[in-house]
Coordinates of N, CA, C and O in Angstrom, one line a residue:
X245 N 14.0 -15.4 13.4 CA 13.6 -14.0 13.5 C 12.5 -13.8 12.4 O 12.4 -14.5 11.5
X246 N 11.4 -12.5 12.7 CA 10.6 -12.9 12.0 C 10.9 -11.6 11.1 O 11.5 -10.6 11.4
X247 N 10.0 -12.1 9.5 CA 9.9 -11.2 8.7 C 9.8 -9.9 8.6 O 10.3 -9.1 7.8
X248 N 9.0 -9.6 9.6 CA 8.5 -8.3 9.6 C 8.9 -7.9 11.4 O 8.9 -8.7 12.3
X249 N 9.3 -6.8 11.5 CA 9.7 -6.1 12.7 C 8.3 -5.9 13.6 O 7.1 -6.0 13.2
X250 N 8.7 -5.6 14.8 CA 7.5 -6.0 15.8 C 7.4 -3.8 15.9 O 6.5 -3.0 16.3
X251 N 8.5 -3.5 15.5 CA 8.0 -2.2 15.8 C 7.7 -1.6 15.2 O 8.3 -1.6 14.2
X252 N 6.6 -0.5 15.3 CA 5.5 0.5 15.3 C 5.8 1.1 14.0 O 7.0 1.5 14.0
X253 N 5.4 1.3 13.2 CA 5.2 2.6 12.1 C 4.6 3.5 11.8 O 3.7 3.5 10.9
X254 N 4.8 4.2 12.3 CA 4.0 6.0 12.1 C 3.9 6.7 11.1 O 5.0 6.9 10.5
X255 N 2.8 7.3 10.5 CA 2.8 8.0 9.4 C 1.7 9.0 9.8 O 0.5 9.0 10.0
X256 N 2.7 10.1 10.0 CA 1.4 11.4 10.1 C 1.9 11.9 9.0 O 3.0 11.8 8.5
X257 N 0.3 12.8 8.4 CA 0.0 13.2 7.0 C -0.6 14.2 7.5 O -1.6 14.1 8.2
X258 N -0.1 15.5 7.2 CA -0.5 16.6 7.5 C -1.6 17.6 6.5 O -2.2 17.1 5.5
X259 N -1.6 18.5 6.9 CA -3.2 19.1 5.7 C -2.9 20.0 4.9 O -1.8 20.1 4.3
X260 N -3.9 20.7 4.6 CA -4.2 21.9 3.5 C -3.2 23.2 4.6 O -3.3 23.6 5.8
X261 N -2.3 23.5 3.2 CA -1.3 24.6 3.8 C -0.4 24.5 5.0 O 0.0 25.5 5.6
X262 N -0.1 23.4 5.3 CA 0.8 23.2 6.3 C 1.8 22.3 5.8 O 1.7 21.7 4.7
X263 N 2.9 22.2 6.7 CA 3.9 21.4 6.4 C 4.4 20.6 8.2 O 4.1 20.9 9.3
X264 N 5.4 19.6 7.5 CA 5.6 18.6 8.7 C 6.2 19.3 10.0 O 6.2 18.6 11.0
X265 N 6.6 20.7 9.9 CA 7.2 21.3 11.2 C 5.7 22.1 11.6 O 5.8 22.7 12.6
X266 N 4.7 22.1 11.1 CA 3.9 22.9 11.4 C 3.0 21.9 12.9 O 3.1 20.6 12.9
X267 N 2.2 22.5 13.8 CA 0.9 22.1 14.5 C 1.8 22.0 15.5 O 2.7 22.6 16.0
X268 N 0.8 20.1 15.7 CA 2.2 19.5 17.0 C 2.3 18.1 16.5 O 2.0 17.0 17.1
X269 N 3.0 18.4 15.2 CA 3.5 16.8 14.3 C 4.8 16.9 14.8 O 5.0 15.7 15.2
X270 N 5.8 17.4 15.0 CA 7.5 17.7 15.4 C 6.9 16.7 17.4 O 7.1 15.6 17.9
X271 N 6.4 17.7 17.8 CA 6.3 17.3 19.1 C 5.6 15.4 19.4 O 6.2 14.7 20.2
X272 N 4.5 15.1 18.7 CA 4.4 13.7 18.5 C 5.3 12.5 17.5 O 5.0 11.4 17.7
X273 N 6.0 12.7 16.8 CA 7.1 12.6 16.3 C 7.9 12.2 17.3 O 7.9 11.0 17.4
X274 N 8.6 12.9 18.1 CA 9.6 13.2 19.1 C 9.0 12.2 20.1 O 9.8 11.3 20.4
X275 N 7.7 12.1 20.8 CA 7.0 11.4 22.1 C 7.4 9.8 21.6 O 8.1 9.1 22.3
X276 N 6.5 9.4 20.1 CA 6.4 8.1 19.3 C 7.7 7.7 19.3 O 7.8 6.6 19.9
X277 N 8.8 8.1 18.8 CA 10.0 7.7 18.6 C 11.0 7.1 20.1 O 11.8 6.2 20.3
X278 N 10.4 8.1 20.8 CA 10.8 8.0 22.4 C 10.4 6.5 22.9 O 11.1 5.6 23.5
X279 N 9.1 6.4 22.2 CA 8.1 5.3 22.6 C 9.0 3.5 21.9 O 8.9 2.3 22.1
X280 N 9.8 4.5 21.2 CA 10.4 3.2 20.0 C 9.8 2.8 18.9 O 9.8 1.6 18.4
X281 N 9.1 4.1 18.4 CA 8.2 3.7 17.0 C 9.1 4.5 16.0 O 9.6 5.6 16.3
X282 N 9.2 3.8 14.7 CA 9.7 4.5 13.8 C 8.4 5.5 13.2 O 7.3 5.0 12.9
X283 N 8.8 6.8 13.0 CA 8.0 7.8 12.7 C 8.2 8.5 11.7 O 9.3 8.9 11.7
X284 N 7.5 9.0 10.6 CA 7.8 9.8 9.4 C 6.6 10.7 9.3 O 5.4 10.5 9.5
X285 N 7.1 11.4 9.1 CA 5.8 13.0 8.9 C 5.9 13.4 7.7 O 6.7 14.3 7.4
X286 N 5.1 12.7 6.8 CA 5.2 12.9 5.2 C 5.2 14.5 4.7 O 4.9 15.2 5.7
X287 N 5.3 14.9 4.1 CA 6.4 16.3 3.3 C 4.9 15.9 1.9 O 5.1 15.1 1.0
X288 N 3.5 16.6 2.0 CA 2.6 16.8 1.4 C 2.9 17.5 0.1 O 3.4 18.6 0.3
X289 N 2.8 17.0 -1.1 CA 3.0 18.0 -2.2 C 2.2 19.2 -3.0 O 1.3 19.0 -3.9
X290 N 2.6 20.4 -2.7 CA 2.1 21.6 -2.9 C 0.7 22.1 -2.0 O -0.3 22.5 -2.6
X291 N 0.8 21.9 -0.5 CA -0.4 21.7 0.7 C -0.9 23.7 -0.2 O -2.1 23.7 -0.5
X292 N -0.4 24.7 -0.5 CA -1.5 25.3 -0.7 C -2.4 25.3 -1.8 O -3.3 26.1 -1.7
X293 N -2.4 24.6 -2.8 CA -2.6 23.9 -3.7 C -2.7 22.6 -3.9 O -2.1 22.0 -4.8
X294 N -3.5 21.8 -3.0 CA -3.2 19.8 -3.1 C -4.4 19.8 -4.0 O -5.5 20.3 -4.2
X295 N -3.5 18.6 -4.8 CA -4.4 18.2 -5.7 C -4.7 16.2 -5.4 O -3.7 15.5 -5.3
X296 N -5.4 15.8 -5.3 CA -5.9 14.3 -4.4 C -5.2 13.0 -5.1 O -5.2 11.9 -4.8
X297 N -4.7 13.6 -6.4 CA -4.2 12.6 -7.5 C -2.2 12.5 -6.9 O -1.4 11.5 -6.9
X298 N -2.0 13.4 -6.5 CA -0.6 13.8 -6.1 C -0.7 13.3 -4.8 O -0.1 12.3 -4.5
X299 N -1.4 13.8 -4.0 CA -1.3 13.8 -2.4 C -1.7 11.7 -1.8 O -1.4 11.1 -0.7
X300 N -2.4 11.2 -3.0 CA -2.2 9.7 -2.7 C -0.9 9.2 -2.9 O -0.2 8.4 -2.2
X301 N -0.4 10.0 -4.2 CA 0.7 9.1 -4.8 C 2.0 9.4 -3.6 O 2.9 8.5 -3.6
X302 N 2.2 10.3 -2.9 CA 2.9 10.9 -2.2 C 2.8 9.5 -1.4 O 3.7 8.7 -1.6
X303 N 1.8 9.1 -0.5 CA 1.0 7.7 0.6 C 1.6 6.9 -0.1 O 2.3 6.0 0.5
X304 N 1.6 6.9 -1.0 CA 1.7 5.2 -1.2 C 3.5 5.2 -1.9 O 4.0 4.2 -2.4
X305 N 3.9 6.1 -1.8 CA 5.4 6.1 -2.5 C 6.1 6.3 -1.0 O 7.3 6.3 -0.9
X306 N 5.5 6.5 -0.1 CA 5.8 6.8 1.2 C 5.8 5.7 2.2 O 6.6 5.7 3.2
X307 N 4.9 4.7 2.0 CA 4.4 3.8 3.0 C 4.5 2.9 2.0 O 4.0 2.9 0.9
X308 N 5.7 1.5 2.7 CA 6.0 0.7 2.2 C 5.8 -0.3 3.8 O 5.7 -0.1 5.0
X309 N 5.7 -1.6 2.7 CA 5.6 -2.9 3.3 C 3.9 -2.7 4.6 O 3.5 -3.2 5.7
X310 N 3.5 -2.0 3.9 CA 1.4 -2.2 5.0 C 1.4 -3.1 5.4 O 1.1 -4.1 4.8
X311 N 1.8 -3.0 7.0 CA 0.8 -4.6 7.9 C 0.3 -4.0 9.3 O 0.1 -2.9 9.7
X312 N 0.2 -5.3 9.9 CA -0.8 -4.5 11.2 C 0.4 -3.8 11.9 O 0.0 -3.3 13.0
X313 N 2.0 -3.7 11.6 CA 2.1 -2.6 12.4 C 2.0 -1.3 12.1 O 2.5 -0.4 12.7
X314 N 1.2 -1.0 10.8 CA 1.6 0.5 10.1 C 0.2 1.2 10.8 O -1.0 1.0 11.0
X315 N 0.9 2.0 10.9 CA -0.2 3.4 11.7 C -0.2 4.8 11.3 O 0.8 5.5 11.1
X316 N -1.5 5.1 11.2 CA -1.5 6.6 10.8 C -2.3 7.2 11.4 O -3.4 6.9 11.8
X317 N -1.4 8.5 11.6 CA -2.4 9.7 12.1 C -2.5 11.0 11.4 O -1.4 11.6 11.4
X318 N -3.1 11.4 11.0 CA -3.9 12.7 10.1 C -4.5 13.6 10.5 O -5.4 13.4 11.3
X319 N -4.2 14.9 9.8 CA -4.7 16.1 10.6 C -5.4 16.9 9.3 O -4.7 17.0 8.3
X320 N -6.7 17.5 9.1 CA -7.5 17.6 8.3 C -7.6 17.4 6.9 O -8.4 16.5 6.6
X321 N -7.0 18.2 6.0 CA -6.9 17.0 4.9 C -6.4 15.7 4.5 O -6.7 14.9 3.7
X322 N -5.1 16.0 5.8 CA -4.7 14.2 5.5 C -5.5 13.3 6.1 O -5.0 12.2 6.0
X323 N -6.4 13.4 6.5 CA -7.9 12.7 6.9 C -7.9 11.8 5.5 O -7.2 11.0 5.1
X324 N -8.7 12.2 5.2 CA -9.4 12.0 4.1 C -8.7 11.5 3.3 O -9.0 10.4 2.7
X325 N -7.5 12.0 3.1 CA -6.1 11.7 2.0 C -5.5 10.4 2.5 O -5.0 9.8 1.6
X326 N -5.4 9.9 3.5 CA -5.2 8.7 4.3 C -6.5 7.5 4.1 O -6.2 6.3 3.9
X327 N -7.8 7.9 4.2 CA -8.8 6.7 4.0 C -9.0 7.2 2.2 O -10.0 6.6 1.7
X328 N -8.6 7.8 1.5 CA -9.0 7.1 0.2 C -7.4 6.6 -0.2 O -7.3 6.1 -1.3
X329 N -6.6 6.7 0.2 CA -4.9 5.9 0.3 C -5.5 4.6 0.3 O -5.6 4.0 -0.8
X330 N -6.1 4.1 1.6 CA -6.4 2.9 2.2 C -7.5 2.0 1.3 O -7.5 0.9 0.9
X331 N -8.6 3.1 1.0 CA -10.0 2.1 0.1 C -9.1 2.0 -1.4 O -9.6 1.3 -2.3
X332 N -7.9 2.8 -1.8 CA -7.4 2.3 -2.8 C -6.5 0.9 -3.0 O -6.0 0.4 -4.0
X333 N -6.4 0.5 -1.6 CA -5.3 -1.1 -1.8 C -6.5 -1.9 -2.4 O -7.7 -1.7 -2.4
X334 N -5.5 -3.1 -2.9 CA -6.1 -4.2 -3.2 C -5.0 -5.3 -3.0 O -4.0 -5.0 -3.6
X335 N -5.0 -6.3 -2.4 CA -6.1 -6.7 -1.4 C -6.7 -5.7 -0.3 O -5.9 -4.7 -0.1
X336 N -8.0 -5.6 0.4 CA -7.4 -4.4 1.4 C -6.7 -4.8 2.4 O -6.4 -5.9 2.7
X337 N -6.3 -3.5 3.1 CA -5.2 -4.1 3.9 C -5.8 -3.9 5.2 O -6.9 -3.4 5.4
X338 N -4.7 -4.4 6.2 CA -5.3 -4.5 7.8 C -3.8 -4.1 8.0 O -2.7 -4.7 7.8
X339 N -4.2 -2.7 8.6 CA -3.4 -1.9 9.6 C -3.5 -1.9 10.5 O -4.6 -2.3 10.8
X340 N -2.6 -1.5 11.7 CA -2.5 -1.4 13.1 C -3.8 -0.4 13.5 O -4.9 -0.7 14.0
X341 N -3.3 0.6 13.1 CA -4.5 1.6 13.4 C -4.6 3.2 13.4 O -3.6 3.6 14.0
X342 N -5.3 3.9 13.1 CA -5.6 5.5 12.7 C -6.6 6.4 13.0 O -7.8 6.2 12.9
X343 N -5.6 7.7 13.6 CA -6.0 8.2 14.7 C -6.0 9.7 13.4 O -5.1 10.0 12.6
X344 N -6.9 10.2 13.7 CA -8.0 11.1 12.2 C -7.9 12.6 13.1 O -8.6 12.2 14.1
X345 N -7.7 13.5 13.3 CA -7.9 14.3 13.9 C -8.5 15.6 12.9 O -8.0 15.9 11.8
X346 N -9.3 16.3 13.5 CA -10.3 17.6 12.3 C -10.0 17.1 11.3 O -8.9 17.2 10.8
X347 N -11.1 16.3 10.7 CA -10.8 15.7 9.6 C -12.4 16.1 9.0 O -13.3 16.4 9.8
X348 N -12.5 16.0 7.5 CA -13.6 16.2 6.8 C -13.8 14.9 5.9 O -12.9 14.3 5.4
X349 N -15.3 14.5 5.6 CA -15.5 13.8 4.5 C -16.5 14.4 3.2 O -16.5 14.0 2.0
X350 N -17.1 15.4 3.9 CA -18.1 16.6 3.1 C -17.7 17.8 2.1 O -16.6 18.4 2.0
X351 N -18.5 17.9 1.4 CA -17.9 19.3 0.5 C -17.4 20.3 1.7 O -18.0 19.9 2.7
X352 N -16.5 21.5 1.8 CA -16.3 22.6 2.2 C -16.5 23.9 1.6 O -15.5 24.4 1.0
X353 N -17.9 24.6 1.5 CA -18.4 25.9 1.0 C -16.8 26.9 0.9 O -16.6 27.6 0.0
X354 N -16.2 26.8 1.7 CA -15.2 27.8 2.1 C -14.1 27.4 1.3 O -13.7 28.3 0.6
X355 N -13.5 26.0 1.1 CA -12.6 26.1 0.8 C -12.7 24.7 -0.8 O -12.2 23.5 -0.8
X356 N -13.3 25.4 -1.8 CA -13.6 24.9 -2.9 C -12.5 24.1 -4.0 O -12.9 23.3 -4.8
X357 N -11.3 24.5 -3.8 CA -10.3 23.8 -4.3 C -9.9 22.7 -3.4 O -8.8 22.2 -3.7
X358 N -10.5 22.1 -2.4 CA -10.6 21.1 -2.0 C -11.8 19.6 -2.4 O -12.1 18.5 -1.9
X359 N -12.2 20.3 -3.6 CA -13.5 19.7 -3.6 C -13.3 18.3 -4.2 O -14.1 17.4 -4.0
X360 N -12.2 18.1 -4.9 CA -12.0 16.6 -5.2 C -11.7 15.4 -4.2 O -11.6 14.2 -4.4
X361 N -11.7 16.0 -3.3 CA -11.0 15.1 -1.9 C -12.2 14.6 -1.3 O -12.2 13.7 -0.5
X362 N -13.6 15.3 -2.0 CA -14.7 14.8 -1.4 C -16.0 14.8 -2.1 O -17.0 14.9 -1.5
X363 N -15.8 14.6 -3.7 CA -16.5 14.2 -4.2 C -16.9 13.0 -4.4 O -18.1 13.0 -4.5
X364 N -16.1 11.7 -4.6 CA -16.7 10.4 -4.3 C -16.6 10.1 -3.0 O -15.8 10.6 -2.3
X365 N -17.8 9.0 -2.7 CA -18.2 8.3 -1.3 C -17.2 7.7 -1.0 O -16.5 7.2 -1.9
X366 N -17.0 7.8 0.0 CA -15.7 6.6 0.9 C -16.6 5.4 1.0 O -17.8 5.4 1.0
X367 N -15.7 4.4 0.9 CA -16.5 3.0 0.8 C -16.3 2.5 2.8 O -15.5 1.6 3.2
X368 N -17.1 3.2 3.7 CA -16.8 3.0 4.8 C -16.2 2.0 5.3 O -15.2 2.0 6.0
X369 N -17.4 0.5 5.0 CA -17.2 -0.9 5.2 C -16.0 -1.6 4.9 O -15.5 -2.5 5.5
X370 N -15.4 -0.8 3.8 CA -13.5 -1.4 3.6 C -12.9 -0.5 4.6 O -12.2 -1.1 5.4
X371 N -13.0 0.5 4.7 CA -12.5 1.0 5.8 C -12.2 0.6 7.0 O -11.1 0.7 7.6
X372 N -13.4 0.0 7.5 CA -13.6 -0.3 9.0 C -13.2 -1.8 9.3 O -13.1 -2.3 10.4
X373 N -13.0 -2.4 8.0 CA -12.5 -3.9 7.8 C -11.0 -3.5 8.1 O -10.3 -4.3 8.8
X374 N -10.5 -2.4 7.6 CA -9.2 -2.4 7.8 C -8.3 -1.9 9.3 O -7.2 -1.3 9.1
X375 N -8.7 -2.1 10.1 CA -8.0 -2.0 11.2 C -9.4 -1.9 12.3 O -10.5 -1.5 11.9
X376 N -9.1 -2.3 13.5 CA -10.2 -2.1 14.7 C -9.8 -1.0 15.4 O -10.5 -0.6 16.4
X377 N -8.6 -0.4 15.1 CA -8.1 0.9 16.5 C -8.4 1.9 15.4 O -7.7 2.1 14.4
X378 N -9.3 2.4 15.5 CA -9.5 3.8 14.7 C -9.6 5.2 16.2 O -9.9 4.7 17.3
X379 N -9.5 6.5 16.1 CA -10.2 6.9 16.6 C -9.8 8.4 15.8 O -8.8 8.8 15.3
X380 N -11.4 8.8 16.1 CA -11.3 10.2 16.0 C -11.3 11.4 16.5 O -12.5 11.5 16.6
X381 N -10.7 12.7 17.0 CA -10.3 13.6 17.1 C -11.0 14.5 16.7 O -10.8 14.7 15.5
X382 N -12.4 15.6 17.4 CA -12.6 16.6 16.7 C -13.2 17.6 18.2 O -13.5 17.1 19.3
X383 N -13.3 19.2 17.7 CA -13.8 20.1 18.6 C -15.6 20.8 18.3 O -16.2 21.3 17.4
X384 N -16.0 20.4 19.5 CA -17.3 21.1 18.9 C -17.4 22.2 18.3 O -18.1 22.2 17.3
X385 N -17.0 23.2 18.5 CA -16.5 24.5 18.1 C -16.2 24.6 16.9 O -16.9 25.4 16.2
X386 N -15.3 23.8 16.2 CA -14.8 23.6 14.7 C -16.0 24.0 13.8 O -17.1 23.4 13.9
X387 N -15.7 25.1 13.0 CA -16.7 25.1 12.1 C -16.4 24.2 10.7 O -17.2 24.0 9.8
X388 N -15.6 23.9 10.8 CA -15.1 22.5 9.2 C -15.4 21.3 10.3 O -15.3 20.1 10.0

């Protein structure tokens, strides 16, 4: 038998001011699990007030054992809070794959207590080394 389990790991990371029963994290949750993926919807520390030093440590005290079956999906700040999680491993790692939905990498005029989440560059190239299923998720409409 082998070391590592063949099944699925889900990690949605939810955003600014919301919590894990909020959106439709409960309802994908519920589909993934069905699917036979083990699923966790991380519990964000202080979402109306995140601070980017807390909200990593939260990722990485949450997500144990990273290989290509660990998967994440993120909904606007946990965007961002998920790819500097990731450009922070060393070695980098190769995950399954992550699915980014209204996600930002830019300053936000509106919502300025966010501004540390997007003051340094994402190092893209480690990014994109780390998994080939990426996709992203956004509405034209969205003004963020």
């Amino acid at each position: 038998m082998s070391k590592h389990s063949d099944r699925k790991k889900v990690f949605i990371v939810h955003g600014y001011s919301a919590s894990p029963a909020d959106h439709w994290f409960p309802w994908l949750r519920d589909r993934l699990t069905e699917a036979g993926s083990h699923v966790e919807i991380l519990t964000m520390p202080n979402p109306q007030d995140p601070k980017l030093d807390a909200w990593i440590r939260q990722v990485k005290t949450s997500v144990q054992d990273i290989d290509n079956q660990t998967y994440f999906v993120a909904h606007s700040l946990g965007c961002i809070t998920v790819l500097r999680y990731l450009q922070s491993l060393h070695p980098d790692p190769s995950i399954g794959g992550m699915v980014l939905v209204s996600g930002f990498a830019k300053r936000l005029p509106d919502l300025p207590m966010l501004d540390e989440f997007t003051q340094q560059a994402l190092d893209y190239d480690k990014l994109i080394r780390s998994t080939a299923r990426r996709a992203v998720v956004a509405a034209k409409d969205d003004s963020i």
